[in-house]
PDB file of C-alpha atoms in Angstrom:
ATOM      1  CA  UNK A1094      18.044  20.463  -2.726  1.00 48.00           C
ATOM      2  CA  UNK A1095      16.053  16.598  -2.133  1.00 65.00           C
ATOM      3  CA  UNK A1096      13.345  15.777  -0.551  1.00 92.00           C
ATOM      4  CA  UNK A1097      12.554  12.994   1.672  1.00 96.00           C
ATOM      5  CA  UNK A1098       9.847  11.906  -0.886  1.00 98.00           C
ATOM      6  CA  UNK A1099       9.455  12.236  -4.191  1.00 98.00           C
ATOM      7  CA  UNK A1100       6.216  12.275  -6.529  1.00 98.00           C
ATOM      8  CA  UNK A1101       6.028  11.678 -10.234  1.00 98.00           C
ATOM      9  CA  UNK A1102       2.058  11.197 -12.392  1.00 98.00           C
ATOM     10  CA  UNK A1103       2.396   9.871 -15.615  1.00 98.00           C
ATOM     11  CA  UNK A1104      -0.721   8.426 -17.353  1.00 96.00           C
ATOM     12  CA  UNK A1105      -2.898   8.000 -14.528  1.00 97.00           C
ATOM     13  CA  UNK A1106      -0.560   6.530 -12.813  1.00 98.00           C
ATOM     14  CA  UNK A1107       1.332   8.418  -9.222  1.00 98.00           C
ATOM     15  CA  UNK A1108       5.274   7.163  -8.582  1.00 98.00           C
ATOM     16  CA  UNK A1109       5.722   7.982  -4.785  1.00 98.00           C
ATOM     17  CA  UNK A1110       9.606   7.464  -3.983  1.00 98.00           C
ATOM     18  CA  UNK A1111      11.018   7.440  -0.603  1.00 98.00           C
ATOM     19  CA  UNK A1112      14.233   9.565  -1.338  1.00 98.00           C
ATOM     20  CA  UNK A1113      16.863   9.072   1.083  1.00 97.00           C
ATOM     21  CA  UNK A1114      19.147   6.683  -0.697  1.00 97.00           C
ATOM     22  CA  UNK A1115      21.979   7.089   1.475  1.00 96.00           C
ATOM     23  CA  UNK A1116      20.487   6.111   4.285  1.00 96.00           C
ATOM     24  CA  UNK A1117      18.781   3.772   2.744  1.00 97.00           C
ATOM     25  CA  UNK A1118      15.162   5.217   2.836  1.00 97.00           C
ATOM     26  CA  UNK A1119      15.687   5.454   6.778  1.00 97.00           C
ATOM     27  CA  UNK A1120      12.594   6.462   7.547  1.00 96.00           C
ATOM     28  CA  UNK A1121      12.362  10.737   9.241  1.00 93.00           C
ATOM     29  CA  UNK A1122       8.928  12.160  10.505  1.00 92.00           C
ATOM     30  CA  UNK A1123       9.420  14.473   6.990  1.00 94.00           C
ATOM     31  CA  UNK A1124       9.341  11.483   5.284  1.00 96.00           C
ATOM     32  CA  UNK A1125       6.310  10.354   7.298  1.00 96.00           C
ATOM     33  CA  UNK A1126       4.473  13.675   6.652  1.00 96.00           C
ATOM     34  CA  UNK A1127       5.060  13.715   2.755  1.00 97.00           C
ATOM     35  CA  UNK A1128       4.256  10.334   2.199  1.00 98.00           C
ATOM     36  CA  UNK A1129       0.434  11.340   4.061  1.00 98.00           C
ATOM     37  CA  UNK A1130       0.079  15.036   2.447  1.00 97.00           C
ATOM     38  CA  UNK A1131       0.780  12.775  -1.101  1.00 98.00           C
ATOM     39  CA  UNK A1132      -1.248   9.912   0.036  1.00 98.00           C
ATOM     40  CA  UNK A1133      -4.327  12.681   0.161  1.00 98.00           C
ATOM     41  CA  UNK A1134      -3.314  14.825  -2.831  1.00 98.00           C
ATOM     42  CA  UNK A1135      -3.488  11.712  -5.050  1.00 98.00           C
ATOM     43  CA  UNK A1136      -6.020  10.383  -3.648  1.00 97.00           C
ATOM     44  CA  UNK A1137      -8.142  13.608  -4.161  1.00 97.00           C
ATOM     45  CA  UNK A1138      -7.064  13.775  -8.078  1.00 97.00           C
ATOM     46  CA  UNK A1139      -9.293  11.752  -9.992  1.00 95.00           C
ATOM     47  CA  UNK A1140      -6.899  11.544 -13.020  1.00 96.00           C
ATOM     48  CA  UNK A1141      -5.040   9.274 -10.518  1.00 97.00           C
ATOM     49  CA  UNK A1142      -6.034   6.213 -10.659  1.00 97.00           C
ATOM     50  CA  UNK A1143      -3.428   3.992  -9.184  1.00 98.00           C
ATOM     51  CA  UNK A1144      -0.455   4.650  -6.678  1.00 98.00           C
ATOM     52  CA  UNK A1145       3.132   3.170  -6.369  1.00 98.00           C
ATOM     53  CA  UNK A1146       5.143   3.813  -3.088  1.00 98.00           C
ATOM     54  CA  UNK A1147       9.170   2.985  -3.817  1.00 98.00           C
ATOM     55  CA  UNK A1148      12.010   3.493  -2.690  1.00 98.00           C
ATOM     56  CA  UNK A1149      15.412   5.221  -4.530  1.00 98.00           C
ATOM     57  CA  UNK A1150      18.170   3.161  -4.812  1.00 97.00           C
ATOM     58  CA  UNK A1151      18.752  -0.081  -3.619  1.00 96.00           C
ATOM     59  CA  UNK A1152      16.554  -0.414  -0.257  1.00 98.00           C
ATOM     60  CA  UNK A1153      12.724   0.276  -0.106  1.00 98.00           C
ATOM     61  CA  UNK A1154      13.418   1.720   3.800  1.00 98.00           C
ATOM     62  CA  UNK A1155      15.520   0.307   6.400  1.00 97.00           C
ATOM     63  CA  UNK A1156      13.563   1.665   9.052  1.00 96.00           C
ATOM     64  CA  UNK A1157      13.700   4.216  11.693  1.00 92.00           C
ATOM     65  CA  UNK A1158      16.757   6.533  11.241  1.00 90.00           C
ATOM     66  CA  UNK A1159      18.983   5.661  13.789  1.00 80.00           C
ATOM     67  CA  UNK A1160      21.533   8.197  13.100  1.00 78.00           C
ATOM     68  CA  UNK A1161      20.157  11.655  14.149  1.00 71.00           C
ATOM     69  CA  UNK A1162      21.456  12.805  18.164  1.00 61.00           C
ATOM     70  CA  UNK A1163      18.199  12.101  19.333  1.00 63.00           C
ATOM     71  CA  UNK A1164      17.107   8.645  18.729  1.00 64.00           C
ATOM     72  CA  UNK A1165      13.572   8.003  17.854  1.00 68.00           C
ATOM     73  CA  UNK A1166      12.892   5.774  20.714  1.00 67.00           C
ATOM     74  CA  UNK A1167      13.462   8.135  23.246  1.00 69.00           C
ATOM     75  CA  UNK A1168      10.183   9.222  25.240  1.00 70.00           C
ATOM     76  CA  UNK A1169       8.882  12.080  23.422  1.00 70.00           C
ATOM     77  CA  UNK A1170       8.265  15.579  24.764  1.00 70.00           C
ATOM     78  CA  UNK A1171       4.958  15.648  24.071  1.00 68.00           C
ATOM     79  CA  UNK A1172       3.302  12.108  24.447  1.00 66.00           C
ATOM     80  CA  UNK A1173       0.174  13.493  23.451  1.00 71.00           C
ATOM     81  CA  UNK A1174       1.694  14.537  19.988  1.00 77.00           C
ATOM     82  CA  UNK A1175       3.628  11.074  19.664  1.00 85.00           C
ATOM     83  CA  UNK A1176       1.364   8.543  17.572  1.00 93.00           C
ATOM     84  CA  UNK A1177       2.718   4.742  16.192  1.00 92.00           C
ATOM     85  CA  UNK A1178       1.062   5.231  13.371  1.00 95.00           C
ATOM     86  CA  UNK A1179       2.372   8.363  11.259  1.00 95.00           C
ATOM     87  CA  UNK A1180       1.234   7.724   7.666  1.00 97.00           C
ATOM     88  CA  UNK A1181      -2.432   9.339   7.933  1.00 97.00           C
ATOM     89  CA  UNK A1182      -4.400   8.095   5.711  1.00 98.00           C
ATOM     90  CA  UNK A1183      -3.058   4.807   5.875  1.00 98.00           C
ATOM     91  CA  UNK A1184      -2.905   3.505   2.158  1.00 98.00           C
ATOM     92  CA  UNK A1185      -5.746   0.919   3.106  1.00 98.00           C
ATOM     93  CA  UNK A1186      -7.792   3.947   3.568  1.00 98.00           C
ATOM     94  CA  UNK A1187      -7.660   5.417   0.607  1.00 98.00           C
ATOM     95  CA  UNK A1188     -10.119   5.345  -2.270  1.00 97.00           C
ATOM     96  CA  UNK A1189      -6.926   4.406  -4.945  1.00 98.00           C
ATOM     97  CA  UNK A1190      -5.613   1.710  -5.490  1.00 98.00           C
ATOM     98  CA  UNK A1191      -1.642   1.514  -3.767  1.00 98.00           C
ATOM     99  CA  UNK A1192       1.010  -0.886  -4.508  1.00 98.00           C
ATOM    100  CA  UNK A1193       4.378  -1.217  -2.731  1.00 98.00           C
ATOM    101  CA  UNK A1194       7.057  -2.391  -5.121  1.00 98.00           C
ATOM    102  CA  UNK A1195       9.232  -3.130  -2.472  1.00 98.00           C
ATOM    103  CA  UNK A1196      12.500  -2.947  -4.595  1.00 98.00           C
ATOM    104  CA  UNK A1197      14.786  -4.066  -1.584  1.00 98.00           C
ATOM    105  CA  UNK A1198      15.557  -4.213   2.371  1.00 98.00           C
ATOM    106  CA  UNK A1199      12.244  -2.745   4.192  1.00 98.00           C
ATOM    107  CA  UNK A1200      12.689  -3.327   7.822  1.00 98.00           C
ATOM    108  CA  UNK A1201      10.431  -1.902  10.744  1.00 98.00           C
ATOM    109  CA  UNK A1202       8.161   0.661   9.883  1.00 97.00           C
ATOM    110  CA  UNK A1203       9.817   0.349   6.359  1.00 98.00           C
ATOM    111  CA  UNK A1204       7.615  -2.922   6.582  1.00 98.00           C
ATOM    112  CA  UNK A1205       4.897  -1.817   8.352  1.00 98.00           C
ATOM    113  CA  UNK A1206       4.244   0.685   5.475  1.00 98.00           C
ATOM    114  CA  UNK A1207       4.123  -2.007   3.382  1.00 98.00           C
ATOM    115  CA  UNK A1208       1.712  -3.947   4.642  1.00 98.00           C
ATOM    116  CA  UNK A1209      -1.135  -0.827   4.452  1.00 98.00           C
ATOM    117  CA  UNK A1210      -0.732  -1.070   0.842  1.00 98.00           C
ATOM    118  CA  UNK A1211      -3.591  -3.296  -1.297  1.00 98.00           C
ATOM    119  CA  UNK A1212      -0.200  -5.104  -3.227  1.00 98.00           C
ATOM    120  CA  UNK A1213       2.805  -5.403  -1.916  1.00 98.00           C
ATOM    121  CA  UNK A1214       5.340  -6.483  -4.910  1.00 98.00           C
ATOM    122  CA  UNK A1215       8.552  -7.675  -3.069  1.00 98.00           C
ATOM    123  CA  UNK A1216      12.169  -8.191  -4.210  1.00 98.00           C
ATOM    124  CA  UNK A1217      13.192 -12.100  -3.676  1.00 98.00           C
ATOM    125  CA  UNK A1218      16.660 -11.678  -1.869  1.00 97.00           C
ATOM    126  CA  UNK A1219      16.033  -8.294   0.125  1.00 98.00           C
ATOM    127  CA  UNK A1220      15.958  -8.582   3.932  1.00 98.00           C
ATOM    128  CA  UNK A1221      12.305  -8.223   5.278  1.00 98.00           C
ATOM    129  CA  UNK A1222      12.040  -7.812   9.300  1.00 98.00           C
ATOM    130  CA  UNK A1223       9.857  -5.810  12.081  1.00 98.00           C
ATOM    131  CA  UNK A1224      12.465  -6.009  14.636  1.00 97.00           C
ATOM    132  CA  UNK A1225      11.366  -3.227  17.032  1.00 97.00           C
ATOM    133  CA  UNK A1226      10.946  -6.029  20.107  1.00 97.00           C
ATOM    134  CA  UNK A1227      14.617  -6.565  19.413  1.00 96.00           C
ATOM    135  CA  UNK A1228      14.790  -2.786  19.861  1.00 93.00           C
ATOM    136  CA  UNK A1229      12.840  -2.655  23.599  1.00 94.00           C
ATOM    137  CA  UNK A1230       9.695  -1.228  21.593  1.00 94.00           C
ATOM    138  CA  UNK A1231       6.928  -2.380  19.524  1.00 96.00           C
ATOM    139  CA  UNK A1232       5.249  -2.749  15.921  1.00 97.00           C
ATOM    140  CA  UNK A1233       3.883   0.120  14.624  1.00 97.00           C
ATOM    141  CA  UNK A1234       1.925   1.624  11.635  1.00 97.00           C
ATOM    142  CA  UNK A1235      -0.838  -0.822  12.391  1.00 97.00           C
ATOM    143  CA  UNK A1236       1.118  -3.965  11.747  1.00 98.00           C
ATOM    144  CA  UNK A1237      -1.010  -6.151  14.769  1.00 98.00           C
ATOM    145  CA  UNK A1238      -3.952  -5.184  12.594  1.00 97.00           C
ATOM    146  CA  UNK A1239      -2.553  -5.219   9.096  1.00 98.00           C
ATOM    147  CA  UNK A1240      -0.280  -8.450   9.386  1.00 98.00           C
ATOM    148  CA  UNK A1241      -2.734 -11.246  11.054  1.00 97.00           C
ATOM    149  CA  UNK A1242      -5.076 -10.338   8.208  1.00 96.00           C
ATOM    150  CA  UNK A1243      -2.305 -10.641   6.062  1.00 96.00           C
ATOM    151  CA  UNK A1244      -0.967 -13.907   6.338  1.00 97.00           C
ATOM    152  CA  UNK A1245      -3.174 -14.800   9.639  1.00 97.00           C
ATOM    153  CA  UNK A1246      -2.563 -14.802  13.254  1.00 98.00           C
ATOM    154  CA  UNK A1247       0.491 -17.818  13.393  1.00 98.00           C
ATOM    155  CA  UNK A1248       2.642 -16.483  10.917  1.00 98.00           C
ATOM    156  CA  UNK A1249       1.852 -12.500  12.421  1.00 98.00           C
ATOM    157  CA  UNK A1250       2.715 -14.195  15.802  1.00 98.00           C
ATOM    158  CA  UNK A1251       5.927 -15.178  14.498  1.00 98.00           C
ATOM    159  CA  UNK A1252       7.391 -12.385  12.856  1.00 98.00           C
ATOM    160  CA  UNK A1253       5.776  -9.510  15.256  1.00 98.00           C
ATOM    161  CA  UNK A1254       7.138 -11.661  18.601  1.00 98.00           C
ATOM    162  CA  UNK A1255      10.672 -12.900  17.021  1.00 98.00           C
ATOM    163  CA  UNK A1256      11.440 -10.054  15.132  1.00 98.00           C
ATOM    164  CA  UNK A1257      12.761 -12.195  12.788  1.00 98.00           C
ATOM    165  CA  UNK A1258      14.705 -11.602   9.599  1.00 98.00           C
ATOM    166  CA  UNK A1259      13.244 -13.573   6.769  1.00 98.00           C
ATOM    167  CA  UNK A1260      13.673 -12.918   2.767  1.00 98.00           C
ATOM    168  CA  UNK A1261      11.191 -12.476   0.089  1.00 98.00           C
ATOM    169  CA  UNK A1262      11.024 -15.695  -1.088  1.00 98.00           C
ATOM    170  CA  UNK A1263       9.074 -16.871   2.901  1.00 98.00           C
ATOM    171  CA  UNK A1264       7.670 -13.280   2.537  1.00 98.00           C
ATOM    172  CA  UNK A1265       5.661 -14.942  -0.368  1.00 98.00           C
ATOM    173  CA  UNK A1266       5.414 -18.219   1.187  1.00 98.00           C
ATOM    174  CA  UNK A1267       3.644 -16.572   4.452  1.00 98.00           C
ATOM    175  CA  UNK A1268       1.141 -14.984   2.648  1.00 97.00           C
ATOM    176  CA  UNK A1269       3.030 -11.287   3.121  1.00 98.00           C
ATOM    177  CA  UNK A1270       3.998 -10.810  -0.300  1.00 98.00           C
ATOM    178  CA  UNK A1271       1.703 -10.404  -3.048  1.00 98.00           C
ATOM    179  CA  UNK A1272       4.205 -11.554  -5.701  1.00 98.00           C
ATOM    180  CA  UNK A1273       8.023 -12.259  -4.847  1.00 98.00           C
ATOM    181  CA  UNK A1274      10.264 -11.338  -7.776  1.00 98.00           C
ATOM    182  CA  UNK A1275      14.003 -10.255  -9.316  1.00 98.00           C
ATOM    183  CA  UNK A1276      14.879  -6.943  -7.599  1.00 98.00           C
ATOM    184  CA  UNK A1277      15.148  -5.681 -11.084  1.00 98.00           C
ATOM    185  CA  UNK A1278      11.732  -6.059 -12.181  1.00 98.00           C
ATOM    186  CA  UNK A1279      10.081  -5.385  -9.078  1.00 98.00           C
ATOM    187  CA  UNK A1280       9.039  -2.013  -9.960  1.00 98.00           C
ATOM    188  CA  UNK A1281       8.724  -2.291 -13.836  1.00 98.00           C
ATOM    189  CA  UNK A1282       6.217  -5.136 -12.284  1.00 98.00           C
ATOM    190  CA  UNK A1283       4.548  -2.793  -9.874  1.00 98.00           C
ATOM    191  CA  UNK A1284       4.027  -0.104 -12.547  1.00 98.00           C
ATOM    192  CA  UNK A1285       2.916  -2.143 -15.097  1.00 98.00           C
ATOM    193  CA  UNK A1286      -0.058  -3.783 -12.411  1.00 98.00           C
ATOM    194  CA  UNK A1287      -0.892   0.145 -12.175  1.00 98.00           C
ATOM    195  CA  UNK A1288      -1.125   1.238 -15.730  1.00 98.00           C
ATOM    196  CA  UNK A1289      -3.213  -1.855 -16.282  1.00 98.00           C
ATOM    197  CA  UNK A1290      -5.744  -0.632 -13.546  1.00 98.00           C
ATOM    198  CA  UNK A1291      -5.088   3.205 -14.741  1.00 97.00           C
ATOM    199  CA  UNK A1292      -6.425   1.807 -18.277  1.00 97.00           C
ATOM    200  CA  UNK A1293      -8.399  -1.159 -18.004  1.00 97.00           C
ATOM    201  CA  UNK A1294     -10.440  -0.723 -14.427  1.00 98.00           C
ATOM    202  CA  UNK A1295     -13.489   1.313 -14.158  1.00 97.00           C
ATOM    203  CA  UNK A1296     -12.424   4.011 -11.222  1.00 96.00           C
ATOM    204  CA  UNK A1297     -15.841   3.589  -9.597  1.00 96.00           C
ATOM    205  CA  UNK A1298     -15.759   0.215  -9.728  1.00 97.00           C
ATOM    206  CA  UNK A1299     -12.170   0.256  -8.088  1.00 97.00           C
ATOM    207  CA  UNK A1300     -13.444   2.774  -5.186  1.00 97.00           C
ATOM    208  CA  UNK A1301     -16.393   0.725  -4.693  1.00 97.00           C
ATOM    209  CA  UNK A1302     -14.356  -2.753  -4.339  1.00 98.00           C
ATOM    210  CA  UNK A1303     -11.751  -1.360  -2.542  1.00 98.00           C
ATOM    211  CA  UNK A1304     -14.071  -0.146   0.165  1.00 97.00           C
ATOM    212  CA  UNK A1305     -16.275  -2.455   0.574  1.00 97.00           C
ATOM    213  CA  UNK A1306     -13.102  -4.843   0.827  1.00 97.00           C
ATOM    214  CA  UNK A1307     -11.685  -3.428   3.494  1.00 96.00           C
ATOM    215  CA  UNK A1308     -14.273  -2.313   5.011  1.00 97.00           C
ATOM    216  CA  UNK A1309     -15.814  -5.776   5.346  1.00 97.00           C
ATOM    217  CA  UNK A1310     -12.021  -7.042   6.706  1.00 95.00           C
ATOM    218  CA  UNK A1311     -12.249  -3.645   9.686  1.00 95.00           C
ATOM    219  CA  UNK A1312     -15.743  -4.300  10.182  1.00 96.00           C
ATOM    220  CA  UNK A1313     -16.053  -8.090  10.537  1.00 95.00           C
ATOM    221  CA  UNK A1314     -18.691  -7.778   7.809  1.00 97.00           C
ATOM    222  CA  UNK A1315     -20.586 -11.685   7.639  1.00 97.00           C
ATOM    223  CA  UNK A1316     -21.250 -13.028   4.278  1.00 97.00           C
ATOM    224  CA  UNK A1317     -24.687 -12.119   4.378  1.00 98.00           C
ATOM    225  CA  UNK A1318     -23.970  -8.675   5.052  1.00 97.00           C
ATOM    226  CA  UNK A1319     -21.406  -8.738   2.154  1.00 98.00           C
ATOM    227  CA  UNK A1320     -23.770  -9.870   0.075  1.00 98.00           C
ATOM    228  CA  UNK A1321     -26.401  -7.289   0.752  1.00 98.00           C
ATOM    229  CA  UNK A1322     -23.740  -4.475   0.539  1.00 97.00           C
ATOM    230  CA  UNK A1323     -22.288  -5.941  -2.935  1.00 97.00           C
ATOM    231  CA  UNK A1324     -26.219  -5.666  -4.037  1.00 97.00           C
ATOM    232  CA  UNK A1325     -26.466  -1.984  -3.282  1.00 97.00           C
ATOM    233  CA  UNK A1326     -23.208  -1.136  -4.824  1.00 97.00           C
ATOM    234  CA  UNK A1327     -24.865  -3.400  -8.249  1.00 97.00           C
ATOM    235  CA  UNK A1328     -27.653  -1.026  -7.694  1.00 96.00           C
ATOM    236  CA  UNK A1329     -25.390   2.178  -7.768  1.00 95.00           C
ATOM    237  CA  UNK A1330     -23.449   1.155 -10.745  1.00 95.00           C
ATOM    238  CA  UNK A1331     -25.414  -1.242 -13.207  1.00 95.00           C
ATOM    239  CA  UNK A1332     -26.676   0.707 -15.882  1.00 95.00           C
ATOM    240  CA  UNK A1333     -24.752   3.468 -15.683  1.00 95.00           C
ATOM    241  CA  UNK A1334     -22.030   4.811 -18.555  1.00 95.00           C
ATOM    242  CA  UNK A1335     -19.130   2.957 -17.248  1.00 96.00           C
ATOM    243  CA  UNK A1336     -21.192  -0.501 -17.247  1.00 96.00           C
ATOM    244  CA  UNK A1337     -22.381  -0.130 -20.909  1.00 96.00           C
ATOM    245  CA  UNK A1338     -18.441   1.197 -21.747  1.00 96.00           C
ATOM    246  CA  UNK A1339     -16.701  -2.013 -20.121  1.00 97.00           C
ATOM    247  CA  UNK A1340     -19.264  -4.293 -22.118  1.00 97.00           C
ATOM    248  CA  UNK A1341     -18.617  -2.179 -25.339  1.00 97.00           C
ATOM    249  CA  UNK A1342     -15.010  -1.827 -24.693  1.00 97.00           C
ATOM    250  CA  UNK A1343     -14.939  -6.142 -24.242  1.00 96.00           C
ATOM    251  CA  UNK A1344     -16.885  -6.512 -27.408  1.00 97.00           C
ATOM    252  CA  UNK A1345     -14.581  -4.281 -29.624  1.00 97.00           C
ATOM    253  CA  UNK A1346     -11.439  -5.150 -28.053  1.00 97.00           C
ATOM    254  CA  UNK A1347     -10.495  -2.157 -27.429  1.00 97.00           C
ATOM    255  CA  UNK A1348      -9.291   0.111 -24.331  1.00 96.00           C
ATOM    256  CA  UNK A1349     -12.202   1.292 -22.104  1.00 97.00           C
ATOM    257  CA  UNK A1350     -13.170   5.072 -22.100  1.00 96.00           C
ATOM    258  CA  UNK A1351     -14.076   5.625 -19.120  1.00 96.00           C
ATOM    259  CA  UNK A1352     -16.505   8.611 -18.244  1.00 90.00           C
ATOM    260  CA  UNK A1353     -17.586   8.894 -14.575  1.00 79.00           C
ATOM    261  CA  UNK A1354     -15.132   9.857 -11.357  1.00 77.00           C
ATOM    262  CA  UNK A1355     -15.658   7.961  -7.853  1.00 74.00           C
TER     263      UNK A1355
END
């Protein structure tokens, strides 16, 4: 038996794997619903404090799956069931930490996926593309959101309106890519990002950042208004455990014990 997705935690740190490697990670609506029921179930486990979304073999996804009788771009049944965006929560939403280590090809919503993520790690010579206007649809998963925030509104232009194959040396280049490397140490990179956080970052502090970091990019939050919320989140946290652990932990050099859950 396989599943679509698989999960592995190992010291605080969750290995999501998109398991179709002989389809190349082609992306199913079982995949789709995994990938969100393990995007909550980590995220609700505060012994997880990082997240790595993969993919087996040698693609990360290479999109819709193309291959069953009924093609995925056919007009649904039910519109009112049909949504662009599947993965609920998207990883942006979460309170972990999530980095892609996008270990090879990740085209359309294999993309798209990506780009919710807080780090995208991507494999130099893999093919990178959201093609779907070269399909008669459109971007999905949020990419007209996620993408011009990205890398900014020329370069989202580009690659959403061309549909474009590019590799991840311009991913990095354009801003899309967090860190271009090897496909072989893509996710030994990506892992090893997440068992620093697991170990060295205070998990309220990461919560607390990551919100207020996205939040500030959804809400259009001014600089004053970041700089009021930053105060009140100083307010929550200074003096507490964690605060007088990171300062002990610095002095000692040693690893932080952390005590208190977001």
């Amino acid at each position: 038996m396989t599943t679509d997705l698989t999960v592995s935690v190992t010291d605080g740190v969750a290995l999501l794997t998109l398991n179709r490697p002989q389809a190349r990670n082609a992306y199913t609506a079982t995949m789709g619903r995994l990938l969100s029921q393990a995007y909550r179930d980590c995220d609700a486990d505060d012994a997880i404090r990082a997240i790595v979304l993969t993919g087996a073999g040698d693609a990360f996804c290479a999109g819709a799956d193309l291959s069953s009788p009924t093609s995925p771009f056919e007009a649904p049944e039910d519109s009112g069931a049909f949504t662009a965006s599947p993965i609920s929560p998207a990883a942006f939403e979460l309170s972990t930490p999530v980095i892609a280590a996008v270990n090879g090809h990740a085209i359309g919503i294999g993309l798209t996926i990506a780009l919710q993520a807080d780090i995208r790690i991507m494999a130099a010579d893999a093919k990178y593309a959201v093609p779907q206007v070269r399909r008669g649809v459109v971007p999905d998963c949020m990419a007209h959101w996620t993408l011009p925030r990205l890398a900014g509104t020329a370069v989202a232009a580009e690659v959403l309106l061309t549909g474009r194959t590019f590799d991840g040396h311009e991913a990095a280049q354009m801003g899309i890519a967090s860190r271009c490397l090897p496909t072989a140490d893509v996710l030994d990179h990506a892992l090893s990002v997440a068992r620093d956080i697991a170990v060295n970052v205070a998990p309220t502090s990461a919560t607390l950042s990551k919100r207020l970091l996205w939040d500030t990019v959804i809400n259009g939050y001014g600089p004053r208004q970041v700089a009021e919320l930053e105060t009140q989140l100083h307010h929550q946290v200074m003096g507490s455990p964690d605060a007088r652990e990171g300062v002990e932990a610095y002095l000692q050099r040693r690893a932080p014990r952390w005590s208190t859950t977001p």
